[in-house]
Amino acid sequence: MLDKIMAPPCLLPDIRDAEYCSVVLQLPLDKTEDQVERDLLAKASSLGIRTTLPSIESEYRRNASVALSDSVDSVSQGHVASSSSEGTSSTYLTPHSSIFGPPSPRTAESAVSHFAVYEKYLAERHVPSESSASNASYKSRKSSRSSAVGDGSSQSVLSVSTTRRGLSGFTSRMLRKKPTRTFEPTLCCQSCRKDLTKLASIHNLSCGHAHCTDCLRLKIHQACGDESLMPPRCCSPLQASTIQALLEPAGQEAFVKAVIEYSTPWELRMFCTNASCREFIPHRQPLDPKAPFSATCPKCHTRLCVICRSAAHAIGKDCPADAQVETSPKTSGGHPSCKRCYRCRSLVKRSQESTQLECACQAQFCALCGGLWDSTIGCPNICSSDDEIAKRRDSNSNDDTGGSKRQDSAHDPAMQDLLQSQEQEMVRFCRFMAETRASLLARSSEQKLALSQEHQEQENRLKEEHTRTACQLEDAQIQEEMELRASLEQSERSIRVRIKHMEAYCEGLSHPDPQGTHMPPRVVTEQNLRDLGSQYNIRDSMQRRHEAKINMMRDRQSKRMTELVEKHEDELYKLAHGQQADRDELGTAHVRHSQHLSNAIEARKARLTARWHMATEVLCRELEDRDGVKYALLPVPTWSDDQGQEAACAQSPAL
């Protein structure tokens, strides 16, 4: 019944791409959001801007196969091929270059299918899981059986097999052993003490305790939020297969992400530097060949330095927190005389002749920027080019001494138009999301109303059936009583007729024969008189016996009516319990759909914000190339944390 009321997932209100591109982004029908971002990436790449976008990152995650057990020091992970530059001699950046592929894909998504990181987490803490405990008990039983067989190795094979056959046959015939009884699982949940006989899903753990689905999910969610409760357990940690069966893909990703965070030592944990994000950044990720000492937040795509844990530095600029590199002697070009290896983190002295450095661990990298050295093109940041070195030197000098040349970007008409268009796009986005939420709430209200009407119809039909059954039983009881009374009255009439004839027979001695037929005289014996007295006794007690039979019949009828009423009450209780389960399931589905919509909205917000940042940076770079001076980056429109912004935008006029 609930499946008929609830819409299939494809009909749920969601962010439809075609309508979203038309209403919010105001794109033509033949252009998609991905094409807009690729065009923007191509423009940024032509201007030498190093950045990425969420859509490109998701495509990279789909195409790249990242092994969870790979070390962060792997050189092969750092090389990402450029599909657009194959077969050409050009080494300039393209939209398909590795700079646009995210250096930190979500490791949880690559491990969500096998939960290997969870098993490794248990192994590192020497905590036996359910499967390992059961395997250990099985191995112990197997070893005990094998040792028992090994003790009798002095006997011949024939004698051992014959003895076993004889003993087994004797046991089966004489002792008649009963099969081992299997104990039923507990009838109530170990955590919430709910009756599991009325629940559809029951999970029997290896420790012998039974849990309902809600309690196990609660344990898992609590473990994700509290490190002291990880791993989730009853008497032993839950199996990976159990957790994977209980959680949806989003929950599995969150659980594996929490396991990765808790398995990382506290002093080595990295978090996003964005104050509104603070997302955990895993260490195990493919290296960015252009900046191996930087990491990217998987949520807001903010880049940070893995050494100082602050915002990422420019290409070719060493981390100021690395005191050994900063205090090393400078070369004639102003660069430090040593560079830190990205793999073993040791210092490698550079020579004046070559820009390529090779560490003792066989890692090769650029002596100027620290990028991973490629055997084909050399430095991925093109540091081997004299023009690039001069350009970077001029850029660094301008950053140090050109503060007075910075222009106020807010006064530029092009920048004002861009910011205004972004604000209008944010208003359209908020209005569209408010309408989508309202559509979801309307559908939820319709489903609740339809479910309530269906429940009312079910209750009315059941009550009508109960009334009809009670009336039928009452009519049958009345008919039974009438038939009993009729039979009793017939029995009473028979007794009275019998007494009348017996009295006439006994009284015939005092009256002579009126016709004078000279019939033989009647003989009234003592037996005749006793029979007549017996009939008198039956007549006198007949009323009492009839009333007793009627009372007994009424008692039976009352008992049957009571049983019928109890049966009706039990059916009504089961119906109410099932209806409550339907309402709970519908409410859970609505919460899940609302969470899915909220996640989709947050993903769209992150994608839109990243594109705004890139568009602002591209415009600033274009203005710098046009005017020859530095332009400051302006902040893009910010989102509010609550839904008040969507409500305010929904009431504003259309743009």
PDB file of C-alpha atoms in Angstrom, residues 436-593:
ATOM      1  CA  THR A 436      12.003  22.962  -5.230  1.00  0.00           C
ATOM      2  CA  ARG A 437      11.748  22.649  -1.455  1.00  0.00           C
ATOM      3  CA  ALA A 438       8.133  23.816  -1.585  1.00  0.00           C
ATOM      4  CA  SER A 439       7.423  21.204  -4.254  1.00  0.00           C
ATOM      5  CA  LEU A 440       8.965  18.534  -2.054  1.00  0.00           C
ATOM      6  CA  LEU A 441       6.915  19.669   0.951  1.00  0.00           C
ATOM      7  CA  ALA A 442       3.741  19.728  -1.158  1.00  0.00           C
ATOM      8  CA  ARG A 443       4.390  16.210  -2.380  1.00  0.00           C
ATOM      9  CA  SER A 444       5.076  15.140   1.188  1.00  0.00           C
ATOM     10  CA  SER A 445       1.777  16.638   2.347  1.00  0.00           C
ATOM     11  CA  GLU A 446      -0.088  14.944  -0.499  1.00  0.00           C
ATOM     12  CA  GLN A 447       1.437  11.586   0.352  1.00  0.00           C
ATOM     13  CA  LYS A 448       0.584  12.003   4.036  1.00  0.00           C
ATOM     14  CA  LEU A 449      -3.004  12.952   3.171  1.00  0.00           C
ATOM     15  CA  ALA A 450      -3.365  10.017   0.776  1.00  0.00           C
ATOM     16  CA  LEU A 451      -1.944   7.673   3.392  1.00  0.00           C
ATOM     17  CA  SER A 452      -4.314   9.043   6.038  1.00  0.00           C
ATOM     18  CA  GLN A 453      -7.309   8.586   3.744  1.00  0.00           C
ATOM     19  CA  GLU A 454      -6.241   5.056   2.896  1.00  0.00           C
ATOM     20  CA  HIS A 455      -5.846   4.257   6.586  1.00  0.00           C
ATOM     21  CA  GLN A 456      -9.301   5.672   7.327  1.00  0.00           C
ATOM     22  CA  GLU A 457     -10.831   3.563   4.568  1.00  0.00           C
ATOM     23  CA  GLN A 458      -9.076   0.476   5.902  1.00  0.00           C
ATOM     24  CA  GLU A 459     -10.360   1.144   9.401  1.00  0.00           C
ATOM     25  CA  ASN A 460     -13.915   1.724   8.162  1.00  0.00           C
ATOM     26  CA  ARG A 461     -13.871  -1.475   6.118  1.00  0.00           C
ATOM     27  CA  LEU A 462     -12.578  -3.454   9.067  1.00  0.00           C
ATOM     28  CA  LYS A 463     -15.184  -1.999  11.423  1.00  0.00           C
ATOM     29  CA  GLU A 464     -17.952  -2.775   8.936  1.00  0.00           C
ATOM     30  CA  GLU A 465     -16.681  -6.333   8.690  1.00  0.00           C
ATOM     31  CA  HIS A 466     -16.643  -6.592  12.477  1.00  0.00           C
ATOM     32  CA  THR A 467     -20.188  -5.252  12.745  1.00  0.00           C
ATOM     33  CA  ARG A 468     -21.440  -7.677  10.125  1.00  0.00           C
ATOM     34  CA  THR A 469     -19.707 -10.616  11.827  1.00  0.00           C
ATOM     35  CA  ALA A 470     -21.136  -9.646  15.234  1.00  0.00           C
ATOM     36  CA  CYS A 471     -24.649  -9.320  13.792  1.00  0.00           C
ATOM     37  CA  GLN A 472     -24.365 -12.705  12.121  1.00  0.00           C
ATOM     38  CA  LEU A 473     -23.249 -14.311  15.369  1.00  0.00           C
ATOM     39  CA  GLU A 474     -26.055 -12.614  17.299  1.00  0.00           C
ATOM     40  CA  ASP A 475     -28.673 -13.778  14.775  1.00  0.00           C
ATOM     41  CA  ALA A 476     -27.283 -17.304  14.925  1.00  0.00           C
ATOM     42  CA  GLN A 477     -27.499 -17.250  18.712  1.00  0.00           C
ATOM     43  CA  ILE A 478     -31.113 -16.029  18.659  1.00  0.00           C
ATOM     44  CA  GLN A 479     -32.014 -18.733  16.169  1.00  0.00           C
ATOM     45  CA  GLU A 480     -30.305 -21.340  18.315  1.00  0.00           C
ATOM     46  CA  GLU A 481     -32.214 -20.205  21.413  1.00  0.00           C
ATOM     47  CA  MET A 482     -35.537 -20.279  19.568  1.00  0.00           C
ATOM     48  CA  GLU A 483     -34.859 -23.802  18.341  1.00  0.00           C
ATOM     49  CA  LEU A 484     -33.927 -24.899  21.851  1.00  0.00           C
ATOM     50  CA  ARG A 485     -37.079 -23.417  23.336  1.00  0.00           C
ATOM     51  CA  ALA A 486     -39.200 -25.091  20.658  1.00  0.00           C
ATOM     52  CA  SER A 487     -37.615 -28.469  21.381  1.00  0.00           C
ATOM     53  CA  LEU A 488     -38.117 -27.993  25.107  1.00  0.00           C
ATOM     54  CA  GLU A 489     -41.775 -27.074  24.640  1.00  0.00           C
ATOM     55  CA  GLN A 490     -42.275 -30.125  22.461  1.00  0.00           C
ATOM     56  CA  SER A 491     -40.693 -32.278  25.159  1.00  0.00           C
ATOM     57  CA  GLU A 492     -42.989 -30.744  27.763  1.00  0.00           C
ATOM     58  CA  ARG A 493     -46.076 -31.452  25.680  1.00  0.00           C
ATOM     59  CA  SER A 494     -44.985 -35.038  25.206  1.00  0.00           C
ATOM     60  CA  ILE A 495     -44.569 -35.506  28.947  1.00  0.00           C
ATOM     61  CA  ARG A 496     -48.029 -34.090  29.672  1.00  0.00           C
ATOM     62  CA  VAL A 497     -49.687 -36.325  27.067  1.00  0.00           C
ATOM     63  CA  ARG A 498     -47.904 -39.336  28.466  1.00  0.00           C
ATOM     64  CA  ILE A 499     -49.056 -38.489  32.008  1.00  0.00           C
ATOM     65  CA  LYS A 500     -52.622 -37.995  30.814  1.00  0.00           C
ATOM     66  CA  HIS A 501     -52.776 -41.426  29.224  1.00  0.00           C
ATOM     67  CA  MET A 502     -51.135 -43.103  32.182  1.00  0.00           C
ATOM     68  CA  GLU A 503     -53.592 -41.454  34.553  1.00  0.00           C
ATOM     69  CA  ALA A 504     -56.508 -42.603  32.413  1.00  0.00           C
ATOM     70  CA  TYR A 505     -55.193 -46.148  32.453  1.00  0.00           C
ATOM     71  CA  CYS A 506     -54.780 -46.178  36.197  1.00  0.00           C
ATOM     72  CA  GLU A 507     -58.177 -44.595  36.870  1.00  0.00           C
ATOM     73  CA  GLY A 508     -60.094 -47.028  34.634  1.00  0.00           C
ATOM     74  CA  LEU A 509     -60.576 -49.594  37.515  1.00  0.00           C
ATOM     75  CA  SER A 510     -63.229 -47.545  39.325  1.00  0.00           C
ATOM     76  CA  HIS A 511     -65.472 -47.160  36.291  1.00  0.00           C
ATOM     77  CA  PRO A 512     -67.389 -50.217  34.943  1.00  0.00           C
ATOM     78  CA  ASP A 513     -67.664 -50.945  31.280  1.00  0.00           C
ATOM     79  CA  PRO A 514     -70.464 -48.693  29.998  1.00  0.00           C
ATOM     80  CA  GLN A 515     -71.136 -50.811  26.910  1.00  0.00           C
ATOM     81  CA  GLY A 516     -71.083 -54.109  28.696  1.00  0.00           C
ATOM     82  CA  THR A 517     -68.681 -55.733  26.321  1.00  0.00           C
ATOM     83  CA  HIS A 518     -67.384 -57.888  29.120  1.00  0.00           C
ATOM     84  CA  MET A 519     -63.741 -57.074  28.298  1.00  0.00           C
ATOM     85  CA  PRO A 520     -61.173 -58.603  30.553  1.00  0.00           C
ATOM     86  CA  PRO A 521     -60.457 -56.419  33.554  1.00  0.00           C
ATOM     87  CA  ARG A 522     -57.390 -54.107  33.621  1.00  0.00           C
ATOM     88  CA  VAL A 523     -54.628 -55.002  35.958  1.00  0.00           C
ATOM     89  CA  VAL A 524     -52.717 -52.039  37.429  1.00  0.00           C
ATOM     90  CA  THR A 525     -49.463 -53.126  38.883  1.00  0.00           C
ATOM     91  CA  GLU A 526     -47.089 -51.468  41.230  1.00  0.00           C
ATOM     92  CA  GLN A 527     -44.757 -50.772  38.291  1.00  0.00           C
ATOM     93  CA  ASN A 528     -47.460 -48.762  36.537  1.00  0.00           C
ATOM     94  CA  LEU A 529     -47.881 -46.607  39.594  1.00  0.00           C
ATOM     95  CA  ARG A 530     -44.124 -46.081  39.914  1.00  0.00           C
ATOM     96  CA  ASP A 531     -43.894 -45.054  36.234  1.00  0.00           C
ATOM     97  CA  LEU A 532     -46.675 -42.570  36.755  1.00  0.00           C
ATOM     98  CA  GLY A 533     -44.887 -41.119  39.763  1.00  0.00           C
ATOM     99  CA  SER A 534     -41.685 -40.873  37.755  1.00  0.00           C
ATOM    100  CA  GLN A 535     -43.489 -38.913  35.064  1.00  0.00           C
ATOM    101  CA  TYR A 536     -44.853 -36.619  37.755  1.00  0.00           C
ATOM    102  CA  ASN A 537     -41.308 -35.957  38.949  1.00  0.00           C
ATOM    103  CA  ILE A 538     -40.132 -35.238  35.395  1.00  0.00           C
ATOM    104  CA  ARG A 539     -43.008 -32.799  34.936  1.00  0.00           C
ATOM    105  CA  ASP A 540     -42.269 -31.009  38.183  1.00  0.00           C
ATOM    106  CA  SER A 541     -38.509 -30.597  37.415  1.00  0.00           C
ATOM    107  CA  MET A 542     -38.980 -29.820  33.726  1.00  0.00           C
ATOM    108  CA  GLN A 543     -39.098 -26.049  34.145  1.00  0.00           C
ATOM    109  CA  ARG A 544     -35.891 -25.996  36.148  1.00  0.00           C
ATOM    110  CA  ARG A 545     -34.048 -28.224  33.669  1.00  0.00           C
ATOM    111  CA  HIS A 546     -35.218 -26.154  30.726  1.00  0.00           C
ATOM    112  CA  GLU A 547     -34.012 -22.946  32.349  1.00  0.00           C
ATOM    113  CA  ALA A 548     -30.633 -24.583  33.053  1.00  0.00           C
ATOM    114  CA  LYS A 549     -30.224 -25.614  29.411  1.00  0.00           C
ATOM    115  CA  ILE A 550     -31.138 -22.136  28.242  1.00  0.00           C
ATOM    116  CA  ASN A 551     -28.653 -20.588  30.681  1.00  0.00           C
ATOM    117  CA  MET A 552     -25.887 -22.940  29.539  1.00  0.00           C
ATOM    118  CA  MET A 553     -26.566 -22.070  25.928  1.00  0.00           C
ATOM    119  CA  ARG A 554     -26.482 -18.361  26.753  1.00  0.00           C
ATOM    120  CA  ASP A 555     -23.151 -18.806  28.554  1.00  0.00           C
ATOM    121  CA  ARG A 556     -21.671 -20.489  25.492  1.00  0.00           C
ATOM    122  CA  GLN A 557     -23.033 -17.724  23.295  1.00  0.00           C
ATOM    123  CA  SER A 558     -21.612 -15.056  25.595  1.00  0.00           C
ATOM    124  CA  LYS A 559     -18.200 -16.742  25.508  1.00  0.00           C
ATOM    125  CA  ARG A 560     -18.243 -16.899  21.716  1.00  0.00           C
ATOM    126  CA  MET A 561     -19.231 -13.234  21.560  1.00  0.00           C
ATOM    127  CA  THR A 562     -16.412 -12.316  23.961  1.00  0.00           C
ATOM    128  CA  GLU A 563     -13.909 -14.240  21.854  1.00  0.00           C
ATOM    129  CA  LEU A 564     -15.189 -12.498  18.738  1.00  0.00           C
ATOM    130  CA  VAL A 565     -14.842  -9.075  20.376  1.00  0.00           C
ATOM    131  CA  GLU A 566     -11.279  -9.897  21.475  1.00  0.00           C
ATOM    132  CA  LYS A 567     -10.468 -11.049  17.963  1.00  0.00           C
ATOM    133  CA  HIS A 568     -11.833  -7.789  16.565  1.00  0.00           C
ATOM    134  CA  GLU A 569      -9.795  -5.764  19.053  1.00  0.00           C
ATOM    135  CA  ASP A 570      -6.646  -7.693  18.107  1.00  0.00           C
ATOM    136  CA  GLU A 571      -7.287  -7.039  14.416  1.00  0.00           C
ATOM    137  CA  LEU A 572      -7.783  -3.340  15.123  1.00  0.00           C
ATOM    138  CA  TYR A 573      -4.532  -3.270  17.124  1.00  0.00           C
ATOM    139  CA  LYS A 574      -2.612  -4.970  14.329  1.00  0.00           C
ATOM    140  CA  LEU A 575      -4.116  -2.566  11.818  1.00  0.00           C
ATOM    141  CA  ALA A 576      -3.145   0.443  13.952  1.00  0.00           C
ATOM    142  CA  HIS A 577       0.378  -0.972  14.404  1.00  0.00           C
ATOM    143  CA  GLY A 578       0.753  -1.500  10.660  1.00  0.00           C
ATOM    144  CA  GLN A 579      -0.565   1.979   9.935  1.00  0.00           C
ATOM    145  CA  GLN A 580       1.909   3.475  12.391  1.00  0.00           C
ATOM    146  CA  ALA A 581       4.706   1.548  10.681  1.00  0.00           C
ATOM    147  CA  ASP A 582       3.549   2.960   7.330  1.00  0.00           C
ATOM    148  CA  ARG A 583       3.569   6.483   8.754  1.00  0.00           C
ATOM    149  CA  ASP A 584       7.037   5.984  10.206  1.00  0.00           C
ATOM    150  CA  GLU A 585       8.332   4.614   6.913  1.00  0.00           C
ATOM    151  CA  LEU A 586       6.798   7.501   5.011  1.00  0.00           C
ATOM    152  CA  GLY A 587       8.318   9.995   7.448  1.00  0.00           C
ATOM    153  CA  THR A 588      11.717   8.330   7.115  1.00  0.00           C
ATOM    154  CA  ALA A 589      11.439   8.450   3.337  1.00  0.00           C
ATOM    155  CA  HIS A 590      10.558  12.147   3.459  1.00  0.00           C
ATOM    156  CA  VAL A 591      13.543  12.866   5.710  1.00  0.00           C
ATOM    157  CA  ARG A 592      15.785  10.906   3.350  1.00  0.00           C
ATOM    158  CA  HIS A 593      14.467  12.770   0.307  1.00  0.00           C
TER     159      HIS A 593
END
